[in-house]
Amino acid sequence: MRRLTLSDFRCYRHQRIETDRRPVVLTGPNGAGKTNVLEALSFLVPGRGLRQARLGDVTRSVPGDDGDTNRSWAVAATVETPRGAVDIGTGRDAPTEPPRRERRVVRIDGQAARGQAALAEVLNAVWLTPRMDRLFGDAPAARRRFIDRLVFGFDPAHARRVGAFENAQRQRARLLRRERAEGAADPEWLAALENTMAAQGIAVAAARRDMATRLNEVGCRPPGPFPGVAIEMTGPLEDWLGLGPALAAEDRMRDSLAAARRHDADSGTTTVGPHKSDVHVRHLNKGLPAERCSTGEQKALLIALVLADVRLQARDHASLPLLLLDEVAAHLDDRHRQALFDEIADLGAQAWLTGTDSHVFQPLGATGQFFRVEDARVMAA
Ligand SMILES: Nc1ncnc2c1ncn2[C@@H]1O[C@H](COP(=O)(O)OP(=O)(O)OP(=O)(O)O)[C@@H](O)[C@H]1O
Ligand SMILES: [Mg+2]
Protein backbone atom coordinates (compact mmCIF):
# COMPACT_ATOMS: atom_id res chain seq x y z
CA MET A 1 0.00 0.00 0.00
CA ARG A 2 1.49 3.34 -1.02
CA ARG A 3 -1.27 5.82 -0.44
CA LEU A 4 -4.63 5.86 1.30
CA THR A 5 -7.21 8.60 0.85
CA LEU A 6 -10.39 9.01 2.89
CA SER A 7 -13.15 11.42 1.87
CA ASP A 8 -16.15 12.09 4.08
CA PHE A 9 -15.49 8.77 5.77
CA ARG A 10 -16.53 8.67 9.48
CA CYS A 11 -14.73 11.53 11.27
CA TYR A 12 -12.51 12.37 8.26
CA ARG A 13 -13.45 15.08 5.79
CA HIS A 14 -10.37 14.54 3.70
CA GLN A 15 -7.29 12.63 4.80
CA ARG A 16 -4.35 11.31 2.85
CA ILE A 17 -1.81 8.89 4.33
CA GLU A 18 1.39 8.06 2.47
CA THR A 19 3.03 4.80 3.50
CA ASP A 20 5.69 2.34 2.40
CA ARG A 21 5.94 -1.38 3.01
CA ARG A 22 6.85 -1.17 6.68
CA PRO A 23 4.28 -1.81 9.42
CA VAL A 24 2.16 1.29 10.08
CA VAL A 25 1.54 2.32 13.67
CA LEU A 26 -1.31 4.71 14.51
CA THR A 27 -1.39 6.04 18.04
CA GLY A 28 -3.50 8.68 19.70
CA PRO A 29 -6.14 9.29 22.34
CA ASN A 30 -9.53 7.61 22.52
CA GLY A 31 -11.90 8.86 19.87
CA ALA A 32 -9.10 10.34 17.74
CA GLY A 33 -9.92 8.31 14.61
CA LYS A 34 -7.56 5.30 14.70
CA THR A 35 -10.10 2.53 14.23
CA ASN A 36 -11.79 4.59 11.52
CA VAL A 37 -8.61 4.41 9.42
CA LEU A 38 -8.52 0.62 9.74
CA GLU A 39 -12.21 0.48 8.94
CA ALA A 40 -11.60 2.50 5.77
CA LEU A 41 -8.93 -0.02 4.73
CA SER A 42 -11.32 -2.87 5.46
CA PHE A 43 -13.75 -1.45 2.88
CA LEU A 44 -11.13 -2.05 0.19
CA VAL A 45 -12.08 -5.73 0.24
CA PRO A 46 -15.55 -7.25 -0.25
CA GLY A 47 -17.99 -6.98 2.62
CA ARG A 48 -19.18 -4.38 5.08
CA GLY A 49 -15.86 -3.63 6.70
CA LEU A 50 -14.59 -4.43 10.15
CA ARG A 51 -17.60 -2.94 11.91
CA GLN A 52 -20.22 -4.55 9.66
CA ALA A 53 -21.53 -1.07 8.99
CA ARG A 54 -24.21 0.14 6.63
CA LEU A 55 -23.04 2.55 3.93
CA GLY A 56 -24.96 5.40 5.54
CA ASP A 57 -23.32 4.85 8.93
CA VAL A 58 -19.83 5.55 7.71
CA THR A 59 -20.77 8.74 5.87
CA ARG A 60 -19.25 11.61 7.81
CA SER A 61 -21.99 13.26 9.80
CA VAL A 62 -21.79 16.96 10.45
CA PRO A 63 -23.78 19.06 12.93
CA GLY A 64 -27.23 19.72 11.52
CA ASP A 65 -27.46 16.45 9.64
CA ASP A 66 -30.34 15.30 11.86
CA GLY A 67 -29.74 11.74 10.83
CA ASP A 68 -29.93 12.63 7.14
CA THR A 69 -26.61 11.44 5.83
CA ASN A 70 -27.46 11.03 2.19
CA ARG A 71 -24.01 12.11 1.09
CA SER A 72 -21.31 10.11 -0.58
CA TRP A 73 -18.02 8.93 0.91
CA ALA A 74 -14.95 7.38 -0.66
CA VAL A 75 -11.87 5.42 0.24
CA ALA A 76 -9.09 5.01 -2.30
CA ALA A 77 -5.66 3.45 -2.25
CA THR A 78 -2.70 2.60 -4.41
CA VAL A 79 -1.86 -1.02 -3.82
CA GLU A 80 1.33 -2.87 -4.73
CA THR A 81 0.51 -6.17 -6.39
CA PRO A 82 2.62 -8.75 -8.22
CA ARG A 83 1.26 -7.14 -11.43
CA GLY A 84 2.41 -3.68 -10.38
CA ALA A 85 0.65 -0.79 -8.65
CA VAL A 86 -3.15 -0.80 -8.87
CA ASP A 87 -5.45 2.05 -7.86
CA ILE A 88 -8.55 0.86 -6.12
CA GLY A 89 -11.41 2.80 -4.68
CA THR A 90 -14.79 2.27 -3.18
CA GLY A 91 -17.53 4.35 -1.69
CA ARG A 92 -21.14 5.22 -1.53
CA ASP A 93 -22.82 6.72 -4.48
CA ALA A 94 -25.52 8.93 -3.07
CA PRO A 95 -28.06 10.07 -5.65
CA THR A 96 -29.54 13.43 -4.84
CA GLU A 97 -32.83 12.56 -6.52
CA PRO A 98 -35.22 9.91 -5.18
CA PRO A 99 -35.16 6.97 -5.00
CA ARG A 100 -32.33 7.37 -2.52
CA ARG A 101 -31.02 3.86 -2.66
CA GLU A 102 -27.75 2.83 -1.03
CA ARG A 103 -25.24 1.87 -3.64
CA ARG A 104 -21.65 0.77 -3.20
CA VAL A 105 -19.37 1.69 -6.06
CA VAL A 106 -16.05 0.03 -6.80
CA ARG A 107 -13.33 1.34 -9.10
CA ILE A 108 -10.22 -0.43 -10.23
CA ASP A 109 -7.64 1.65 -12.08
CA GLY A 110 -10.31 4.23 -12.75
CA GLN A 111 -12.78 1.77 -14.27
CA ALA A 112 -16.09 1.02 -12.59
CA ALA A 113 -16.17 -2.63 -11.53
CA ARG A 114 -19.39 -4.60 -11.55
CA GLY A 115 -19.29 -5.59 -7.92
CA GLN A 116 -17.31 -5.69 -4.73
CA ALA A 117 -16.00 -9.15 -5.51
CA ALA A 118 -13.57 -7.56 -7.99
CA LEU A 119 -11.74 -6.02 -5.04
CA ALA A 120 -10.74 -9.48 -3.82
CA GLU A 121 -8.73 -9.92 -6.99
CA VAL A 122 -6.51 -6.98 -6.09
CA LEU A 123 -6.34 -6.87 -2.33
CA ASN A 124 -6.89 -9.14 0.60
CA ALA A 125 -7.11 -8.03 4.20
CA VAL A 126 -7.53 -9.77 7.51
CA TRP A 127 -8.26 -7.99 10.75
CA LEU A 128 -8.54 -8.38 14.46
CA THR A 129 -10.56 -5.88 16.48
CA PRO A 130 -11.47 -5.69 20.17
CA ARG A 131 -14.98 -6.78 19.20
CA MET A 132 -13.58 -10.08 17.94
CA ASP A 133 -12.37 -10.94 21.43
CA ARG A 134 -15.81 -12.54 21.74
CA LEU A 135 -15.61 -14.38 18.43
CA PHE A 136 -15.46 -17.89 19.89
CA GLY A 137 -18.47 -17.30 22.14
CA ASP A 138 -20.39 -15.26 19.55
CA ALA A 139 -23.02 -16.42 17.08
CA PRO A 140 -21.67 -18.68 14.28
CA ALA A 141 -22.23 -15.97 11.63
CA ALA A 142 -19.28 -13.98 12.97
CA ARG A 143 -17.03 -17.05 12.78
CA ARG A 144 -18.18 -17.79 9.23
CA ARG A 145 -17.36 -14.22 8.22
CA PHE A 146 -13.93 -14.72 9.75
CA ILE A 147 -13.16 -17.89 7.79
CA ASP A 148 -14.67 -16.46 4.59
CA ARG A 149 -12.36 -13.49 4.88
CA LEU A 150 -9.41 -15.88 5.02
CA VAL A 151 -10.71 -17.83 2.01
CA PHE A 152 -11.00 -14.60 -0.07
CA GLY A 153 -7.22 -14.33 0.06
CA PHE A 154 -6.73 -17.74 -1.51
CA ASP A 155 -9.68 -17.84 -3.79
CA PRO A 156 -11.05 -14.45 -4.88
CA ALA A 157 -13.96 -16.27 -6.58
CA HIS A 158 -15.20 -17.25 -3.10
CA ALA A 159 -16.71 -13.77 -2.65
CA ARG A 160 -18.72 -14.22 -5.85
CA ARG A 161 -19.90 -17.67 -4.80
CA VAL A 162 -21.03 -16.46 -1.38
CA GLY A 163 -22.87 -13.64 -3.15
CA ALA A 164 -24.40 -15.97 -5.75
CA PHE A 165 -25.66 -18.35 -3.05
CA GLU A 166 -27.19 -15.52 -1.03
CA ASN A 167 -28.79 -14.02 -4.10
CA ALA A 168 -30.43 -17.31 -5.09
CA GLN A 169 -31.40 -17.89 -1.46
CA ARG A 170 -33.19 -14.51 -1.34
CA GLN A 171 -34.98 -15.16 -4.63
CA ARG A 172 -36.12 -18.60 -3.50
CA ALA A 173 -37.42 -17.16 -0.21
CA ARG A 174 -39.35 -14.49 -2.12
CA LEU A 175 -40.80 -17.06 -4.49
CA LEU A 176 -41.85 -19.35 -1.64
CA ARG A 177 -43.46 -16.41 0.15
CA ARG A 178 -45.40 -15.44 -2.93
CA GLU A 179 -46.42 -19.02 -3.57
CA ARG A 180 -47.68 -19.31 -0.01
CA ALA A 181 -49.70 -16.08 -0.29
CA GLU A 182 -51.04 -16.46 -3.83
CA GLY A 183 -50.81 -20.18 -4.44
CA ALA A 184 -49.14 -19.55 -7.81
CA ALA A 185 -46.39 -22.13 -8.07
CA ASP A 186 -43.41 -21.96 -10.41
CA PRO A 187 -41.64 -25.27 -9.75
CA GLU A 188 -39.20 -24.89 -12.63
CA TRP A 189 -37.96 -21.54 -11.46
CA LEU A 190 -37.70 -22.88 -7.90
CA ALA A 191 -35.72 -25.90 -9.10
CA ALA A 192 -33.35 -23.63 -11.06
CA LEU A 193 -32.72 -21.49 -7.98
CA GLU A 194 -32.16 -24.55 -5.82
CA ASN A 195 -29.73 -25.85 -8.40
CA THR A 196 -27.71 -22.65 -8.13
CA MET A 197 -27.89 -22.76 -4.34
CA ALA A 198 -26.62 -26.33 -4.28
CA ALA A 199 -23.74 -25.68 -6.67
CA GLN A 200 -22.64 -22.44 -5.01
CA GLY A 201 -23.38 -23.62 -1.48
CA ILE A 202 -21.28 -26.75 -1.78
CA ALA A 203 -18.48 -24.79 -3.44
CA VAL A 204 -18.51 -22.35 -0.52
CA ALA A 205 -18.43 -25.17 2.03
CA ALA A 206 -15.65 -26.97 0.15
CA ALA A 207 -13.51 -23.82 -0.02
CA ARG A 208 -13.91 -23.29 3.73
CA ARG A 209 -12.93 -26.90 4.41
CA ASP A 210 -9.84 -26.55 2.24
CA MET A 211 -8.92 -23.38 4.08
CA ALA A 212 -9.21 -25.16 7.43
CA THR A 213 -7.00 -28.00 6.18
CA ARG A 214 -4.35 -25.56 5.00
CA LEU A 215 -4.47 -23.55 8.22
CA ASN A 216 -3.99 -26.71 10.23
CA GLU A 217 -0.75 -27.50 8.40
CA VAL A 218 0.75 -24.23 9.63
CA GLY A 219 -1.29 -23.60 12.78
CA CYS A 220 0.26 -26.52 14.61
CA ARG A 221 3.66 -24.79 14.43
CA PRO A 222 2.96 -21.30 15.80
CA PRO A 223 5.59 -18.59 16.18
CA GLY A 224 7.24 -18.16 19.61
CA PRO A 225 4.93 -18.35 22.61
CA PHE A 226 1.70 -18.41 20.56
CA PRO A 227 -0.46 -21.52 21.02
CA GLY A 228 -0.84 -24.24 18.45
CA VAL A 229 -4.27 -23.96 16.87
CA ALA A 230 -6.58 -26.35 15.02
CA ILE A 231 -9.66 -25.35 13.09
CA GLU A 232 -12.54 -27.44 11.81
CA MET A 233 -15.67 -26.66 9.80
CA THR A 234 -18.86 -28.41 10.90
CA GLY A 235 -22.37 -28.68 9.50
CA PRO A 236 -24.46 -30.87 7.20
CA LEU A 237 -22.71 -29.70 4.03
CA GLU A 238 -19.34 -30.49 5.58
CA ASP A 239 -20.65 -33.93 6.61
CA TRP A 240 -21.74 -34.64 3.02
CA LEU A 241 -18.42 -33.44 1.66
CA GLY A 242 -16.69 -35.78 4.09
CA LEU A 243 -18.71 -38.72 2.81
CA GLY A 244 -18.03 -38.46 -0.90
CA PRO A 245 -17.41 -36.30 -3.95
CA ALA A 246 -18.66 -32.72 -4.18
CA LEU A 247 -21.15 -33.63 -6.93
CA ALA A 248 -22.86 -36.13 -4.62
CA ALA A 249 -23.01 -33.46 -1.91
CA GLU A 250 -24.62 -31.07 -4.41
CA ASP A 251 -27.27 -33.69 -5.22
CA ARG A 252 -28.04 -34.15 -1.54
CA MET A 253 -28.30 -30.43 -1.00
CA ARG A 254 -30.60 -29.99 -3.98
CA ASP A 255 -32.84 -32.81 -2.75
CA SER A 256 -32.90 -31.38 0.77
CA LEU A 257 -33.91 -27.96 -0.52
CA ALA A 258 -36.70 -29.43 -2.65
CA ALA A 259 -37.96 -31.45 0.31
CA ALA A 260 -37.86 -28.40 2.60
CA ARG A 261 -39.97 -26.06 0.42
CA ARG A 262 -43.09 -26.26 2.55
CA HIS A 263 -41.16 -25.92 5.79
CA ASP A 264 -39.08 -23.01 4.47
CA ALA A 265 -42.17 -21.24 3.15
CA ASP A 266 -43.90 -21.54 6.52
CA SER A 267 -40.89 -20.57 8.61
CA GLY A 268 -39.39 -17.98 6.26
CA THR A 269 -35.98 -19.63 6.61
CA THR A 270 -33.62 -21.74 4.49
CA THR A 271 -33.10 -25.15 6.04
CA VAL A 272 -29.81 -26.11 4.41
CA GLY A 273 -26.87 -24.15 3.17
CA PRO A 274 -23.43 -22.83 4.02
CA HIS A 275 -25.15 -20.33 6.33
CA LYS A 276 -25.72 -23.22 8.75
CA SER A 277 -22.04 -24.15 9.10
CA ASP A 278 -19.88 -23.38 12.09
CA VAL A 279 -16.18 -23.03 12.76
CA HIS A 280 -14.60 -24.88 15.68
CA VAL A 281 -11.22 -23.83 16.97
CA ARG A 282 -9.06 -25.73 19.45
CA HIS A 283 -6.10 -24.70 21.59
CA LEU A 284 -3.71 -27.55 20.82
CA ASN A 285 -1.38 -27.16 23.80
CA LYS A 286 -4.29 -27.33 26.22
CA GLY A 287 -6.48 -29.63 24.19
CA LEU A 288 -9.45 -27.34 24.83
CA PRO A 289 -12.05 -25.76 22.57
CA ALA A 290 -11.32 -22.06 22.12
CA GLU A 291 -14.53 -20.95 23.82
CA ARG A 292 -13.31 -22.53 27.06
CA CYS A 293 -9.96 -20.73 27.01
CA SER A 294 -9.16 -17.54 28.93
CA THR A 295 -9.60 -14.11 27.33
CA GLY A 296 -5.86 -13.77 26.75
CA GLU A 297 -5.62 -17.31 25.37
CA GLN A 298 -8.50 -16.66 22.98
CA LYS A 299 -6.76 -13.52 21.75
CA ALA A 300 -3.53 -15.48 21.26
CA LEU A 301 -5.47 -18.15 19.30
CA LEU A 302 -6.96 -15.54 17.00
CA ILE A 303 -3.56 -13.98 16.39
CA ALA A 304 -2.07 -17.43 15.78
CA LEU A 305 -4.79 -18.12 13.17
CA VAL A 306 -4.28 -14.82 11.40
CA LEU A 307 -0.50 -15.28 11.40
CA ALA A 308 -0.94 -18.81 10.04
CA ASP A 309 -3.03 -17.34 7.23
CA VAL A 310 -0.38 -14.76 6.36
CA ARG A 311 2.31 -17.44 6.47
CA LEU A 312 0.27 -19.60 4.09
CA GLN A 313 -0.20 -16.71 1.70
CA ALA A 314 3.50 -15.95 1.84
CA ARG A 315 4.15 -19.59 0.99
CA ASP A 316 1.53 -20.09 -1.73
CA HIS A 317 1.07 -16.61 -3.23
CA ALA A 318 3.23 -13.76 -4.28
CA SER A 319 0.95 -11.23 -2.58
CA LEU A 320 0.38 -10.83 1.12
CA PRO A 321 -2.75 -9.67 2.89
CA LEU A 322 -3.02 -6.41 4.72
CA LEU A 323 -3.05 -7.15 8.41
CA LEU A 324 -5.26 -4.77 10.38
CA LEU A 325 -4.66 -5.13 14.10
CA ASP A 326 -6.84 -2.79 16.13
CA GLU A 327 -5.64 -2.45 19.72
CA VAL A 328 -4.01 -5.85 19.64
CA ALA A 329 -0.51 -5.06 20.87
CA ALA A 330 -1.53 -3.39 24.14
CA HIS A 331 -3.30 -6.51 25.34
CA LEU A 332 -0.37 -8.84 24.88
CA ASP A 333 2.37 -9.50 27.41
CA ASP A 334 5.92 -8.58 26.37
CA ARG A 335 6.82 -12.03 25.05
CA HIS A 336 3.75 -12.34 22.86
CA ARG A 337 4.04 -8.76 21.64
CA GLN A 338 7.68 -9.20 20.65
CA ALA A 339 6.83 -12.49 18.91
CA LEU A 340 4.05 -10.72 16.99
CA PHE A 341 6.39 -7.93 15.86
CA ASP A 342 9.06 -10.47 14.89
CA GLU A 343 6.59 -12.53 12.89
CA ILE A 344 5.24 -9.47 11.05
CA ALA A 345 8.81 -8.45 10.17
CA ASP A 346 9.67 -11.98 9.11
CA LEU A 347 6.58 -12.34 6.91
CA GLY A 348 6.97 -8.92 5.32
CA ALA A 349 3.20 -8.35 5.32
CA GLN A 350 2.02 -4.79 5.70
CA ALA A 351 0.45 -4.52 9.10
CA TRP A 352 -1.54 -1.55 10.41
CA LEU A 353 -1.44 -1.44 14.18
CA THR A 354 -3.30 0.91 16.50
CA GLY A 355 -3.02 1.76 20.17
CA THR A 356 -3.39 4.63 22.60
CA ASP A 357 0.15 4.28 23.90
CA SER A 358 3.06 4.66 21.50
CA HIS A 359 5.48 3.11 24.05
CA VAL A 360 4.07 -0.31 23.30
CA PHE A 361 5.36 -0.06 19.72
CA GLN A 362 8.83 1.22 20.57
CA PRO A 363 10.49 -2.17 19.93
CA LEU A 364 9.56 -1.76 16.24
CA GLY A 365 11.98 1.17 16.01
CA ALA A 366 12.88 2.13 12.47
CA THR A 367 11.25 -1.03 11.10
CA GLY A 368 7.88 0.71 11.63
CA GLN A 369 6.33 3.95 10.35
CA PHE A 370 4.66 5.95 13.04
CA PHE A 371 1.64 8.23 12.76
CA ARG A 372 -0.04 10.32 15.39
CA VAL A 373 -3.84 10.51 15.21
CA GLU A 374 -5.51 13.44 16.92
CA ASP A 375 -8.90 14.98 16.48
CA ALA A 376 -9.58 13.30 13.14
CA ARG A 377 -6.17 14.17 11.71
CA VAL A 378 -3.38 11.75 10.89
CA MET A 379 0.16 13.14 11.03
CA ALA A 380 3.55 11.51 10.55
CA ALA A 381 5.09 11.18 14.01
N1 LIG B 1 -20.27 8.79 10.61
C1 LIG B 1 -19.48 9.53 11.41
N2 LIG B 1 -19.32 10.85 11.19
C2 LIG B 1 -18.52 11.60 11.99
N3 LIG B 1 -17.85 11.10 13.03
C3 LIG B 1 -17.97 9.79 13.29
C4 LIG B 1 -18.79 8.93 12.50
N4 LIG B 1 -18.73 7.69 13.01
C5 LIG B 1 -17.91 7.77 14.06
N5 LIG B 1 -17.42 9.00 14.25
C6 LIG B 1 -16.50 9.50 15.29
O1 LIG B 1 -15.17 9.21 14.94
C7 LIG B 1 -14.39 9.36 16.13
C8 LIG B 1 -13.19 8.42 16.09
O2 LIG B 1 -13.62 7.08 16.21
P1 LIG B 1 -12.58 5.88 16.24
O3 LIG B 1 -13.33 4.66 16.55
O4 LIG B 1 -11.75 5.88 15.03
O5 LIG B 1 -11.66 6.29 17.48
P2 LIG B 1 -10.35 5.61 18.02
O6 LIG B 1 -9.21 6.54 17.79
O7 LIG B 1 -10.21 4.24 17.48
O8 LIG B 1 -10.67 5.59 19.57
P3 LIG B 1 -10.48 4.44 20.69
O9 LIG B 1 -9.07 4.60 21.21
O10 LIG B 1 -11.47 4.86 21.72
O11 LIG B 1 -10.76 3.12 20.09
C9 LIG B 1 -15.33 9.12 17.27
O12 LIG B 1 -15.40 10.29 18.05
C10 LIG B 1 -16.66 8.82 16.62
O13 LIG B 1 -17.73 9.35 17.31
MG1 LIG C 1 -10.44 2.38 18.30
PDB file of C-alpha atoms in Angstrom, residues 7-13 36 39 43 53-62 65 67-75 91-94 102-103:
ATOM      1  CA  SER A   7     -13.146  11.417   1.872  1.00  0.00           C
ATOM      2  CA  ASP A   8     -16.146  12.093   4.079  1.00  0.00           C
ATOM      3  CA  PHE A   9     -15.492   8.774   5.769  1.00  0.00           C
ATOM      4  CA  ARG A  10     -16.526   8.673   9.477  1.00  0.00           C
ATOM      5  CA  CYS A  11     -14.734  11.531  11.268  1.00  0.00           C
ATOM      6  CA  TYR A  12     -12.514  12.367   8.264  1.00  0.00           C
ATOM      7  CA  ARG A  13     -13.448  15.081   5.791  1.00  0.00           C
ATOM      8  CA  ASN A  36     -11.794   4.588  11.518  1.00  0.00           C
ATOM      9  CA  GLU A  39     -12.213   0.477   8.940  1.00  0.00           C
ATOM     10  CA  PHE A  43     -13.750  -1.446   2.880  1.00  0.00           C
ATOM     11  CA  ALA A  53     -21.528  -1.067   8.994  1.00  0.00           C
ATOM     12  CA  ARG A  54     -24.210   0.136   6.634  1.00  0.00           C
ATOM     13  CA  LEU A  55     -23.036   2.547   3.934  1.00  0.00           C
ATOM     14  CA  GLY A  56     -24.959   5.403   5.537  1.00  0.00           C
ATOM     15  CA  ASP A  57     -23.323   4.848   8.931  1.00  0.00           C
ATOM     16  CA  VAL A  58     -19.828   5.545   7.710  1.00  0.00           C
ATOM     17  CA  THR A  59     -20.770   8.743   5.868  1.00  0.00           C
ATOM     18  CA  ARG A  60     -19.252  11.610   7.807  1.00  0.00           C
ATOM     19  CA  SER A  61     -21.986  13.256   9.801  1.00  0.00           C
ATOM     20  CA  VAL A  62     -21.794  16.962  10.455  1.00  0.00           C
ATOM     21  CA  ASP A  65     -27.457  16.446   9.640  1.00  0.00           C
ATOM     22  CA  GLY A  67     -29.739  11.740  10.829  1.00  0.00           C
ATOM     23  CA  ASP A  68     -29.930  12.634   7.143  1.00  0.00           C
ATOM     24  CA  THR A  69     -26.613  11.442   5.833  1.00  0.00           C
ATOM     25  CA  ASN A  70     -27.457  11.030   2.187  1.00  0.00           C
ATOM     26  CA  ARG A  71     -24.012  12.114   1.094  1.00  0.00           C
ATOM     27  CA  SER A  72     -21.307  10.113  -0.578  1.00  0.00           C
ATOM     28  CA  TRP A  73     -18.022   8.927   0.909  1.00  0.00           C
ATOM     29  CA  ALA A  74     -14.951   7.379  -0.663  1.00  0.00           C
ATOM     30  CA  VAL A  75     -11.866   5.417   0.235  1.00  0.00           C
ATOM     31  CA  GLY A  91     -17.529   4.346  -1.693  1.00  0.00           C
ATOM     32  CA  ARG A  92     -21.143   5.217  -1.534  1.00  0.00           C
ATOM     33  CA  ASP A  93     -22.823   6.715  -4.483  1.00  0.00           C
ATOM     34  CA  ALA A  94     -25.521   8.934  -3.071  1.00  0.00           C
ATOM     35  CA  GLU A 102     -27.749   2.835  -1.027  1.00  0.00           C
ATOM     36  CA  ARG A 103     -25.241   1.868  -3.642  1.00  0.00           C
TER      37      ARG A 103
END
